[in-house]
PDB file of C-alpha atoms in Angstrom:
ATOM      1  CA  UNK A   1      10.412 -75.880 -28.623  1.00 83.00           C
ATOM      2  CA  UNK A   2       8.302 -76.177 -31.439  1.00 91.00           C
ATOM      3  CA  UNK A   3       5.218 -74.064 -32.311  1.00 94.00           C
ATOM      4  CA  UNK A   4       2.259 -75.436 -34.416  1.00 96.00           C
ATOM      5  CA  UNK A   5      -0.215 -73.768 -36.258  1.00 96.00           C
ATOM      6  CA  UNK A   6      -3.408 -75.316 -38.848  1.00 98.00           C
ATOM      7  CA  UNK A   7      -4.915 -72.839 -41.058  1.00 98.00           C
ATOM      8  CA  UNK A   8      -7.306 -74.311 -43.948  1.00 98.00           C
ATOM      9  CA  UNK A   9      -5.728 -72.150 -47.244  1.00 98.00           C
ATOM     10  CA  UNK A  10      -8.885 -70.413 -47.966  1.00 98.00           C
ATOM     11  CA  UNK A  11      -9.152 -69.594 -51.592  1.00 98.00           C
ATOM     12  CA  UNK A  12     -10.449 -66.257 -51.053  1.00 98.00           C
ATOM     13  CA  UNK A  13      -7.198 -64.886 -49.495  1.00 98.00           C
ATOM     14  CA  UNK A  14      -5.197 -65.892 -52.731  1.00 98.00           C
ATOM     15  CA  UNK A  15      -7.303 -64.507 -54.836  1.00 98.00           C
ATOM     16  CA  UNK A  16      -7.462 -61.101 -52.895  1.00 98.00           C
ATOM     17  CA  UNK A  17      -3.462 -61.704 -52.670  1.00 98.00           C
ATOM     18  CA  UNK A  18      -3.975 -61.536 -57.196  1.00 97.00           C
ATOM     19  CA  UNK A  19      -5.661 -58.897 -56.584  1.00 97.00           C
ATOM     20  CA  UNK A  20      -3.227 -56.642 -54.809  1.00 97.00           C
ATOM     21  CA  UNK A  21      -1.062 -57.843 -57.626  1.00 97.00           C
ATOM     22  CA  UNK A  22      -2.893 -56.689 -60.331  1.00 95.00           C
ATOM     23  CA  UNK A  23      -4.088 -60.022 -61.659  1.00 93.00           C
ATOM     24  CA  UNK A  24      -7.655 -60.684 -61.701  1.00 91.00           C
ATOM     25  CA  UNK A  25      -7.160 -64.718 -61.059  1.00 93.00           C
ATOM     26  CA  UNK A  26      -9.996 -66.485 -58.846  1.00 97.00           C
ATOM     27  CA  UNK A  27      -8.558 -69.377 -56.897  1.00 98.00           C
ATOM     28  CA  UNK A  28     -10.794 -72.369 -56.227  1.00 98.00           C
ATOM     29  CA  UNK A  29     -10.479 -75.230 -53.898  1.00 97.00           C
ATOM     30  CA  UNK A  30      -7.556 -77.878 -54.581  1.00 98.00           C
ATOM     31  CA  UNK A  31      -5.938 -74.999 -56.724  1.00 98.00           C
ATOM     32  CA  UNK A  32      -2.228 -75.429 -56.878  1.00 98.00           C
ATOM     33  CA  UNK A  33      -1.367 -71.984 -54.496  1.00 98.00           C
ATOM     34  CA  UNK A  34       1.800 -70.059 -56.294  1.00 98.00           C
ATOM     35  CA  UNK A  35       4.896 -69.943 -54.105  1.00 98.00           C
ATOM     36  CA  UNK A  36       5.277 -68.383 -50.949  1.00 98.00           C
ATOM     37  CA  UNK A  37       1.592 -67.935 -50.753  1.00 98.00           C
ATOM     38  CA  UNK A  38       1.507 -69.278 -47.531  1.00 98.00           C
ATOM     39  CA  UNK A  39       2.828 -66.604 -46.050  1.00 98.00           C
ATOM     40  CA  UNK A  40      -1.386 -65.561 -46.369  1.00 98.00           C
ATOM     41  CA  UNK A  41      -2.081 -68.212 -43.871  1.00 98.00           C
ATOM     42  CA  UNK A  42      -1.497 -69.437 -40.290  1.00 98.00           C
ATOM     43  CA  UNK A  43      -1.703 -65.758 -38.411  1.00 96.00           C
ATOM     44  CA  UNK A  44      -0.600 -65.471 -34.963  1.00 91.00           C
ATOM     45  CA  UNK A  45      -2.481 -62.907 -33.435  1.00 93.00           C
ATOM     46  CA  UNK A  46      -2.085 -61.236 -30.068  1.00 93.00           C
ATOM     47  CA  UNK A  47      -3.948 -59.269 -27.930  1.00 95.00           C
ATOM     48  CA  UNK A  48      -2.499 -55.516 -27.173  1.00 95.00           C
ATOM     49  CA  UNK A  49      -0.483 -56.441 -24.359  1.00 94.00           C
ATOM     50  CA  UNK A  50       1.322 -58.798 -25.903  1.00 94.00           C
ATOM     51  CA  UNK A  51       3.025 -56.348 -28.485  1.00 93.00           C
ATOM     52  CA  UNK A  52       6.239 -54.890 -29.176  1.00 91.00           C
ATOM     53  CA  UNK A  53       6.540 -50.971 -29.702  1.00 93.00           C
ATOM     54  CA  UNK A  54       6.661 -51.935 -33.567  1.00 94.00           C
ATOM     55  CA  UNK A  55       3.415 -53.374 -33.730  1.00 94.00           C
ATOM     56  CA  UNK A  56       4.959 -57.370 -34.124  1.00 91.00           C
ATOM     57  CA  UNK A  57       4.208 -60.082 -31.220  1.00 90.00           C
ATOM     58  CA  UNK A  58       6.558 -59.073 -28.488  1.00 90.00           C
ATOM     59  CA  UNK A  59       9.479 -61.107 -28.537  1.00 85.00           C
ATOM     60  CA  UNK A  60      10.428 -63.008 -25.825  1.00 83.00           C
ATOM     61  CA  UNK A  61       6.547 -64.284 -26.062  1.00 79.00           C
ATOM     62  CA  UNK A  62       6.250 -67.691 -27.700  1.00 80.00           C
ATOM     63  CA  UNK A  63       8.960 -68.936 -30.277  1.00 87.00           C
ATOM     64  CA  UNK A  64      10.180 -65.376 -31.193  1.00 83.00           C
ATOM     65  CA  UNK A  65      13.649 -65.178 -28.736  1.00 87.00           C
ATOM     66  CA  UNK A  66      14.509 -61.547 -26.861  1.00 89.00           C
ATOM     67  CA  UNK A  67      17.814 -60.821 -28.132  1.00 90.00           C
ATOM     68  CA  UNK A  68      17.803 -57.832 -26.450  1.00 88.00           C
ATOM     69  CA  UNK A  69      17.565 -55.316 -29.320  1.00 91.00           C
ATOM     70  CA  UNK A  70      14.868 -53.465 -30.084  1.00 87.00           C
ATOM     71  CA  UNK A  71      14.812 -53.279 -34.066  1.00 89.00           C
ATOM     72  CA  UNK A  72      13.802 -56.630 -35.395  1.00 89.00           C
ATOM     73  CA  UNK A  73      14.460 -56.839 -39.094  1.00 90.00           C
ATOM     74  CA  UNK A  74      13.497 -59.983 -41.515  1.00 93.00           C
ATOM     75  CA  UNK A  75      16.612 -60.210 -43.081  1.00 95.00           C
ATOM     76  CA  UNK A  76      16.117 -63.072 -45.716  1.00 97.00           C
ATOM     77  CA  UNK A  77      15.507 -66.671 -45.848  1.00 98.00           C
ATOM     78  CA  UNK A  78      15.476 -70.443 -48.003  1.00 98.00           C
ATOM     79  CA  UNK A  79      12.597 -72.162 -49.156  1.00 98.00           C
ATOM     80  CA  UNK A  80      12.518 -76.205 -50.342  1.00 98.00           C
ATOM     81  CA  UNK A  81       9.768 -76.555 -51.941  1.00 98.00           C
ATOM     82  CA  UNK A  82       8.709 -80.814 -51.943  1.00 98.00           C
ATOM     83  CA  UNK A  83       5.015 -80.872 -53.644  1.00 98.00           C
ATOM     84  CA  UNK A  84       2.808 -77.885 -53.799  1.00 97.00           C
ATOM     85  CA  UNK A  85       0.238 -76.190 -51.246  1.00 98.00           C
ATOM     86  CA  UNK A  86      -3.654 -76.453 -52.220  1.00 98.00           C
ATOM     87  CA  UNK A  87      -5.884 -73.968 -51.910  1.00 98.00           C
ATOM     88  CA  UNK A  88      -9.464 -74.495 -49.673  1.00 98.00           C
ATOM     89  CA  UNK A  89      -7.276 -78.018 -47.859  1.00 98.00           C
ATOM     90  CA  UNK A  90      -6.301 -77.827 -43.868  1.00 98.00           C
ATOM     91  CA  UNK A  91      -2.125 -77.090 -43.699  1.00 98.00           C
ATOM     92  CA  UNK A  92       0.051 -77.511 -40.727  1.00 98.00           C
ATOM     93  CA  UNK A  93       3.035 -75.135 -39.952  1.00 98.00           C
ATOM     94  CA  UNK A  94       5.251 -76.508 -37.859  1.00 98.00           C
ATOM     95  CA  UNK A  95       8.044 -73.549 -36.296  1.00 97.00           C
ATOM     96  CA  UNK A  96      11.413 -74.066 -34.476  1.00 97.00           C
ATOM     97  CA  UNK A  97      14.077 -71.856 -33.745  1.00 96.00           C
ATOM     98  CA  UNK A  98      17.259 -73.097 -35.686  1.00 95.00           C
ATOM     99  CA  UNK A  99      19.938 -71.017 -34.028  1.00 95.00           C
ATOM    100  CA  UNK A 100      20.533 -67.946 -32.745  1.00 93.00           C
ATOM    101  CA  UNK A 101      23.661 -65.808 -32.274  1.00 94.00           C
ATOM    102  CA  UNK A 102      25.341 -62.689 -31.175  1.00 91.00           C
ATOM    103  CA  UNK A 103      28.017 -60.499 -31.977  1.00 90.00           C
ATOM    104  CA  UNK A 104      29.449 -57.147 -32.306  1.00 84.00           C
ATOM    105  CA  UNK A 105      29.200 -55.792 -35.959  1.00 73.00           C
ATOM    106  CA  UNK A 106      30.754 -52.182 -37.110  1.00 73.00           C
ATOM    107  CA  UNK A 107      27.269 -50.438 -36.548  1.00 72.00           C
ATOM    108  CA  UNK A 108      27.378 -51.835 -33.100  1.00 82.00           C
ATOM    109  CA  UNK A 109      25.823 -55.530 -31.481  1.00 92.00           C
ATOM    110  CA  UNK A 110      23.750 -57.482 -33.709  1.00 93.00           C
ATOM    111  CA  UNK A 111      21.927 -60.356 -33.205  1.00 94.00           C
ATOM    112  CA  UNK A 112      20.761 -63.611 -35.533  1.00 95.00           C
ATOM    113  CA  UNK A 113      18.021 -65.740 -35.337  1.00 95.00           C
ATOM    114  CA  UNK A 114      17.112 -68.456 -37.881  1.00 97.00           C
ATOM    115  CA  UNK A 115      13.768 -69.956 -37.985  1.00 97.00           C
ATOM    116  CA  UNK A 116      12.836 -73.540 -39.405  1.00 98.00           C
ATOM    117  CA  UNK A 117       9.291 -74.066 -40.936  1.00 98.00           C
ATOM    118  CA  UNK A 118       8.104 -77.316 -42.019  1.00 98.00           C
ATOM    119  CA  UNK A 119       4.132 -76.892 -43.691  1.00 98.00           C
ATOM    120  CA  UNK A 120       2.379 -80.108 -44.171  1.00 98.00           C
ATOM    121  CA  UNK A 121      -0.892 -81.348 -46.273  1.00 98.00           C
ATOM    122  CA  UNK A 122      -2.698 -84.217 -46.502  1.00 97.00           C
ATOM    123  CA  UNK A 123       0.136 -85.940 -44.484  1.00 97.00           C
ATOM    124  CA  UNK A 124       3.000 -85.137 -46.321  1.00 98.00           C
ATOM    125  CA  UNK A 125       5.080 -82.274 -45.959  1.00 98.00           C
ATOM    126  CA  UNK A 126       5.116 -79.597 -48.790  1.00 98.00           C
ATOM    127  CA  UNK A 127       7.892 -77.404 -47.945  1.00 98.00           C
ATOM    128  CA  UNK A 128      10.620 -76.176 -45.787  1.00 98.00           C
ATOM    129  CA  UNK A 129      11.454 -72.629 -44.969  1.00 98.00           C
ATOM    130  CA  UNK A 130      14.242 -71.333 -43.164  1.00 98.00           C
ATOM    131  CA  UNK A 131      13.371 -67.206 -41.858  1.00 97.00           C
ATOM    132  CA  UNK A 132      16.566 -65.327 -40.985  1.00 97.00           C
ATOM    133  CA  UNK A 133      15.862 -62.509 -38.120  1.00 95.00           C
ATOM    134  CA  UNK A 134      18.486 -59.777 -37.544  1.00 94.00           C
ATOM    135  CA  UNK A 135      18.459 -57.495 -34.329  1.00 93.00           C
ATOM    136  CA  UNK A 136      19.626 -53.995 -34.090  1.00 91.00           C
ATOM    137  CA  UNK A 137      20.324 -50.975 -32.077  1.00 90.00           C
ATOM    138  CA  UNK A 138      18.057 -47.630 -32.913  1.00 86.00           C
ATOM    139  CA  UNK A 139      20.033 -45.453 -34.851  1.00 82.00           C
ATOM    140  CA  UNK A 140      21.567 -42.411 -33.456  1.00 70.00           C
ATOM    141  CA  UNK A 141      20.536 -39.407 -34.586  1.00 67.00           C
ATOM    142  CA  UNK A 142      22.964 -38.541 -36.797  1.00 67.00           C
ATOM    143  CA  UNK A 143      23.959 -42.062 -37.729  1.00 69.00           C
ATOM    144  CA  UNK A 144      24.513 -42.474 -41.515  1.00 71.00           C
ATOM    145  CA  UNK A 145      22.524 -44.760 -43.535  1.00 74.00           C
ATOM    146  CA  UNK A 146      24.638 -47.773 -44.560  1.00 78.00           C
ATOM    147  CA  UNK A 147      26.004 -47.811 -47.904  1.00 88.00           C
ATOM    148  CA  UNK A 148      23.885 -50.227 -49.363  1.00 92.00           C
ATOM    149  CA  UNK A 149      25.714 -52.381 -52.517  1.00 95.00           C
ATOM    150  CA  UNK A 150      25.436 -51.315 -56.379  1.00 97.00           C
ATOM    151  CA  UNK A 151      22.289 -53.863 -58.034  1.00 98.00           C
ATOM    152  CA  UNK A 152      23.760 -55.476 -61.189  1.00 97.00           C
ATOM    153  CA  UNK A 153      22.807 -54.344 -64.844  1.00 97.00           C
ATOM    154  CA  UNK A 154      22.779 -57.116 -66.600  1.00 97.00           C
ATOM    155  CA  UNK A 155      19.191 -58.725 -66.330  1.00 98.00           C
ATOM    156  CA  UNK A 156      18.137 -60.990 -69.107  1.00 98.00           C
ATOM    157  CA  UNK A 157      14.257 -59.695 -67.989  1.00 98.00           C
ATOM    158  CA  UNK A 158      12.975 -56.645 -65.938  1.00 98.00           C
ATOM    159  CA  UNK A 159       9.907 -56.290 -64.761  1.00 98.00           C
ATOM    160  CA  UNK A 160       9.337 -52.683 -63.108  1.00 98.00           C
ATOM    161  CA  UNK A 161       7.107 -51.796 -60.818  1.00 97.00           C
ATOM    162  CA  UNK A 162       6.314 -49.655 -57.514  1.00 98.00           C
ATOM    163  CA  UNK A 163       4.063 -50.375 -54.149  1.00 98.00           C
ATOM    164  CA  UNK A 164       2.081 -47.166 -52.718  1.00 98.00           C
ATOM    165  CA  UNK A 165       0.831 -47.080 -49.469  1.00 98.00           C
ATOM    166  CA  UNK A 166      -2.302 -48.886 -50.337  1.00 98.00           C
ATOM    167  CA  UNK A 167      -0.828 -51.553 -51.835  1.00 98.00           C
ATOM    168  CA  UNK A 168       1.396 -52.241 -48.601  1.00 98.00           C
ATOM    169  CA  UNK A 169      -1.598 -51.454 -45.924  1.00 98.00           C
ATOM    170  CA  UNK A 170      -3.840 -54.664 -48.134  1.00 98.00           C
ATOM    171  CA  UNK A 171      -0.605 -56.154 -47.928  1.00 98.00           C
ATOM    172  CA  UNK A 172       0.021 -56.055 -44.485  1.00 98.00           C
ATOM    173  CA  UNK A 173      -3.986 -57.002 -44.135  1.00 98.00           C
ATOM    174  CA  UNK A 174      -3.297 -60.181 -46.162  1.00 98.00           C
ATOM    175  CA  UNK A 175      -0.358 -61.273 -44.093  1.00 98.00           C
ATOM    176  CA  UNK A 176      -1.386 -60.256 -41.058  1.00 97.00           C
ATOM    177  CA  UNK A 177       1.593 -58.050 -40.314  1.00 96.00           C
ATOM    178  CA  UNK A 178       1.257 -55.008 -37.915  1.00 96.00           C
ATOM    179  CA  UNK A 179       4.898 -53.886 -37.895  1.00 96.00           C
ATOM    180  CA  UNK A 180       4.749 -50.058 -38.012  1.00 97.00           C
ATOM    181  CA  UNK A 181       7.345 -49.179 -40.758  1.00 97.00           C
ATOM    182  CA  UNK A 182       5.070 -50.475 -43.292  1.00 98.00           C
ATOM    183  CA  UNK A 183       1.808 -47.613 -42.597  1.00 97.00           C
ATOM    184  CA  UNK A 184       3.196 -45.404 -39.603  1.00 98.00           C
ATOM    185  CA  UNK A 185       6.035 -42.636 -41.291  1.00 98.00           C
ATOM    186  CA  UNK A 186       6.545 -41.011 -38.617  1.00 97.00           C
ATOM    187  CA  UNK A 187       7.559 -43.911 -36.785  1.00 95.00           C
ATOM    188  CA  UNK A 188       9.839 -45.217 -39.444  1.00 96.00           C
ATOM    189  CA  UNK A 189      11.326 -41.914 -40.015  1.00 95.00           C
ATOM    190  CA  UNK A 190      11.616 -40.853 -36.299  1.00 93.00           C
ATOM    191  CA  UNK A 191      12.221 -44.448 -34.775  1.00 92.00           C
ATOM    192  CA  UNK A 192      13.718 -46.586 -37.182  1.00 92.00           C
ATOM    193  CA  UNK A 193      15.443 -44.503 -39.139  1.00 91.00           C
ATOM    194  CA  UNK A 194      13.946 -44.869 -43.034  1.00 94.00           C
ATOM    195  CA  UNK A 195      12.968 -42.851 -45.120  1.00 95.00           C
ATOM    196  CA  UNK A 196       9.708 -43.288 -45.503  1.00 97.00           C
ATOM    197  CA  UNK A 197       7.518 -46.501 -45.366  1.00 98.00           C
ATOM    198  CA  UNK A 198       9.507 -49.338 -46.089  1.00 98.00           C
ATOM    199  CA  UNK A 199       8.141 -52.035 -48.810  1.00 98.00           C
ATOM    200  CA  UNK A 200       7.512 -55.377 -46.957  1.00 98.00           C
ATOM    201  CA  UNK A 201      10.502 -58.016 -47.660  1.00 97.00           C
ATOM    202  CA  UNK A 202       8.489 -61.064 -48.130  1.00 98.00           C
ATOM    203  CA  UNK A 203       6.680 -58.743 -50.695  1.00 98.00           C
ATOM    204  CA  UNK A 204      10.040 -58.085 -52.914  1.00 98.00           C
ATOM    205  CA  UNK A 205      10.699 -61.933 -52.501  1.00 98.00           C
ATOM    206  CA  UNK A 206       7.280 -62.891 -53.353  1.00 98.00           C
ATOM    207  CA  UNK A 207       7.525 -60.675 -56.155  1.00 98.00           C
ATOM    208  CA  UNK A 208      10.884 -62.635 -57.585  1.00 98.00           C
ATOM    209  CA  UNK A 209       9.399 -66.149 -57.123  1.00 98.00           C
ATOM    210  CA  UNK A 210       6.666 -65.152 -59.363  1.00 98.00           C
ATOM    211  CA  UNK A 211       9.115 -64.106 -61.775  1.00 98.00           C
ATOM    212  CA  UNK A 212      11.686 -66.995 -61.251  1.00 98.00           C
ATOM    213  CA  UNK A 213       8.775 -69.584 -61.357  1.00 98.00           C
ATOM    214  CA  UNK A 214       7.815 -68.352 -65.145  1.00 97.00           C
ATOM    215  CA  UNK A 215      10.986 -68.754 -66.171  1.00 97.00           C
ATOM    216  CA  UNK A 216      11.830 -72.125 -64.737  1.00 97.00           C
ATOM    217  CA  UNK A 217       8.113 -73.405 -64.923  1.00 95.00           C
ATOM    218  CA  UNK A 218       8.636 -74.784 -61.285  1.00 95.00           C
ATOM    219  CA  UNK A 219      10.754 -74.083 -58.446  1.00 98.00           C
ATOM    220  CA  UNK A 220      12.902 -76.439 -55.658  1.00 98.00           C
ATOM    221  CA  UNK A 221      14.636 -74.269 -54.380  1.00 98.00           C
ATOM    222  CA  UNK A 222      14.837 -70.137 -53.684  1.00 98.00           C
ATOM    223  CA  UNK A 223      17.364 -68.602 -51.384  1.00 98.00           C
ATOM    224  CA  UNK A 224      17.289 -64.856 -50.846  1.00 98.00           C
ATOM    225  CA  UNK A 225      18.658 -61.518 -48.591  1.00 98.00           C
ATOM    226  CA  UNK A 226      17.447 -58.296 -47.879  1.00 98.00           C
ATOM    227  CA  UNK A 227      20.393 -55.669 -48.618  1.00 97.00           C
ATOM    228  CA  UNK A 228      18.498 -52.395 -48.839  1.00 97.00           C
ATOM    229  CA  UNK A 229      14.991 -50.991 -48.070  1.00 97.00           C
ATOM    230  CA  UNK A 230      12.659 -50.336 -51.151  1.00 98.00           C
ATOM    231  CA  UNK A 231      10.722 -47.358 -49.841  1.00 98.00           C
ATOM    232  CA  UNK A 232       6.935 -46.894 -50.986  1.00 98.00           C
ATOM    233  CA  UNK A 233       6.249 -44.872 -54.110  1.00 98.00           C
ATOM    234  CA  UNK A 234      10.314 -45.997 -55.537  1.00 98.00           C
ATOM    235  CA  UNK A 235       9.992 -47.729 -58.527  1.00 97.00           C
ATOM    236  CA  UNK A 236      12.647 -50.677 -58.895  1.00 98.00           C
ATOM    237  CA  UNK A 237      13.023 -53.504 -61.238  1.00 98.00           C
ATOM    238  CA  UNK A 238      12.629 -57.372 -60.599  1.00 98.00           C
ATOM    239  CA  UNK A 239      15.726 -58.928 -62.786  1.00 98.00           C
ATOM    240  CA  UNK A 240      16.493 -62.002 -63.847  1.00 98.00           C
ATOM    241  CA  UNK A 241      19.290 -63.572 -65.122  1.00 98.00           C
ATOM    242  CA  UNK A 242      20.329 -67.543 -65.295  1.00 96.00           C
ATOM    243  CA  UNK A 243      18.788 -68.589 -62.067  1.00 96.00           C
ATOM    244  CA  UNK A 244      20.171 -64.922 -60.260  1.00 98.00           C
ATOM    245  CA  UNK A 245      17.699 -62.461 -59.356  1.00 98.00           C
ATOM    246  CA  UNK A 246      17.838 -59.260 -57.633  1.00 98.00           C
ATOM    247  CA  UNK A 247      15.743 -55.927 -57.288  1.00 98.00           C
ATOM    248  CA  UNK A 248      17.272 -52.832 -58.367  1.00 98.00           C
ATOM    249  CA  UNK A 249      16.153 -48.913 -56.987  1.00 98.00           C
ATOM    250  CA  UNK A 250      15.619 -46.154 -58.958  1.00 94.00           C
ATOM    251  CA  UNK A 251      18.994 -44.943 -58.017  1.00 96.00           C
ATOM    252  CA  UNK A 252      21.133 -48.544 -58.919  1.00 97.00           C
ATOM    253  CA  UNK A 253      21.431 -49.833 -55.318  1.00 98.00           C
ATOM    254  CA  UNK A 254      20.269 -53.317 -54.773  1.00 98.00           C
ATOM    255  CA  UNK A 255      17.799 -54.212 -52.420  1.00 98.00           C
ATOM    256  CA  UNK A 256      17.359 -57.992 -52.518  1.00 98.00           C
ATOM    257  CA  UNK A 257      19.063 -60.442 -54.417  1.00 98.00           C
ATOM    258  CA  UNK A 258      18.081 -64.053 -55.065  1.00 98.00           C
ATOM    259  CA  UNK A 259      19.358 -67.559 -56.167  1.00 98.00           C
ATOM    260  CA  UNK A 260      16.012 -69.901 -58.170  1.00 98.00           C
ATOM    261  CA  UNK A 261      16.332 -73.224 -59.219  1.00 97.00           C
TER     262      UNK A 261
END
């Protein structure tokens, strides 16, 4: 099954996307669009009825499999990037589902999803993404937090910063993401188990492309994985170092960690 959507990459969205950023930039049309900026584009929005409990599409609806699990998690992903996306021209996103898995993990059953994206302009394509989904069980309530893994220290460059809950609401307004553990604490807290609202992956990644793409002046290829939630209001550091990347918390634990080139 493949799903297609055609959004025209309306300069006004990447330049409110700067914004949120804290850089003033105005995007015009045929503006090369920085990477992963396309996650601003090609919404799929649903009706009420046709929602999960967490505020995404239901699954089960459209491409989006039912593993049976009720926490849906964006886990990490690959991007190849072929020639660049430009701003104010009509885009194609074309979706399939890769694979998808299950198995029984220490925490309990788990299950995998990978998603193919291919995103097309002017009648060539521009790049392919690959989206990895992981499924989980609530947690119990008195489950202990995994032990996420200790971030590396040895970053050439650091770039430190923190998201409040404004910046993830226009965030979540840009992208067109209603999942609740990004502006509804008590449902993160109580349901999902954080501890408090959870920075948006795709926002840490976006945030290391930026940073890999200075220092490479380009990028072909960026591979990355969620390993621990960066909560809103924590200040962490986006590190570089010979092509790694990886974003540290205030308390040393990695949260994402990245491959450029």
């Amino acid at each position: 099954m493949t799903q297609t959507f055609s959004d025209v990459l309306d300069p006004a969205r990447a330049t409110a996307m700067q914004a949120m950023l804290g850089d003033p930039r105005a995007f015009e049309q045929g503006d090369v669009l920085p990477p992963f900026y396309h996650q601003l584009y090609f919404w799929d929005p649903q009706p009420p009825a046709r929602l999960g409990r967490d505020g995404h599409p239901a699954t089960g609806i459209g491409l989006i499999p039912d593993m049976g699990l009720p926490r849906r998690m964006w886990a990490g992903g690959s991007l190849r990037f072929h020639s660049p996306l430009l701003a104010g021209i009509r885009a194609e996103k074309r979706s399939s589902v890769d694979s998808s898995t299950r198995k029984d993990g220490r925490s309990g059953p788990l299950a995998f999803v990978r998603l193919r994206h291919d995103y097309w302009q002017r009648g060539s394509i521009c790049l392919t993404e690959w989206q990895d989904l992981v499924y989980r069980e609530d947690p119990g309530p008195d489950a202990a937090p995994p032990v996420p893994p200790q971030a590396r220290t040895d970053e050439e460059i650091a770039r430190v910063r923190s998201f409040d809950e404004t910046a993830l609401f226009r965030y979540s307004a840009l992208t067109f993401n209603g999942h609740r553990i990004h502006y509804d604490v008590d449902y993160a807290r109580a349901v999902e188990g954080y501890a408090g609202l959870v920075v948006h992956g795709p926002l840490l990644a976006q945030m290391l492309m930026l940073l890999a793409e200075a220092q490479l002046g380009g990028l072909t290829e960026f591979t990355y994985r969620a390993t621990s939630p960066l909560i809103a209001g924590e200040e962490a550091a986006f590190c570089w170092a010979d092509g790694a990347l990886w974003v540290r918390g205030a308390d040393e634990r990695q949260c994402m960690e990245a491959v450029a080139r």
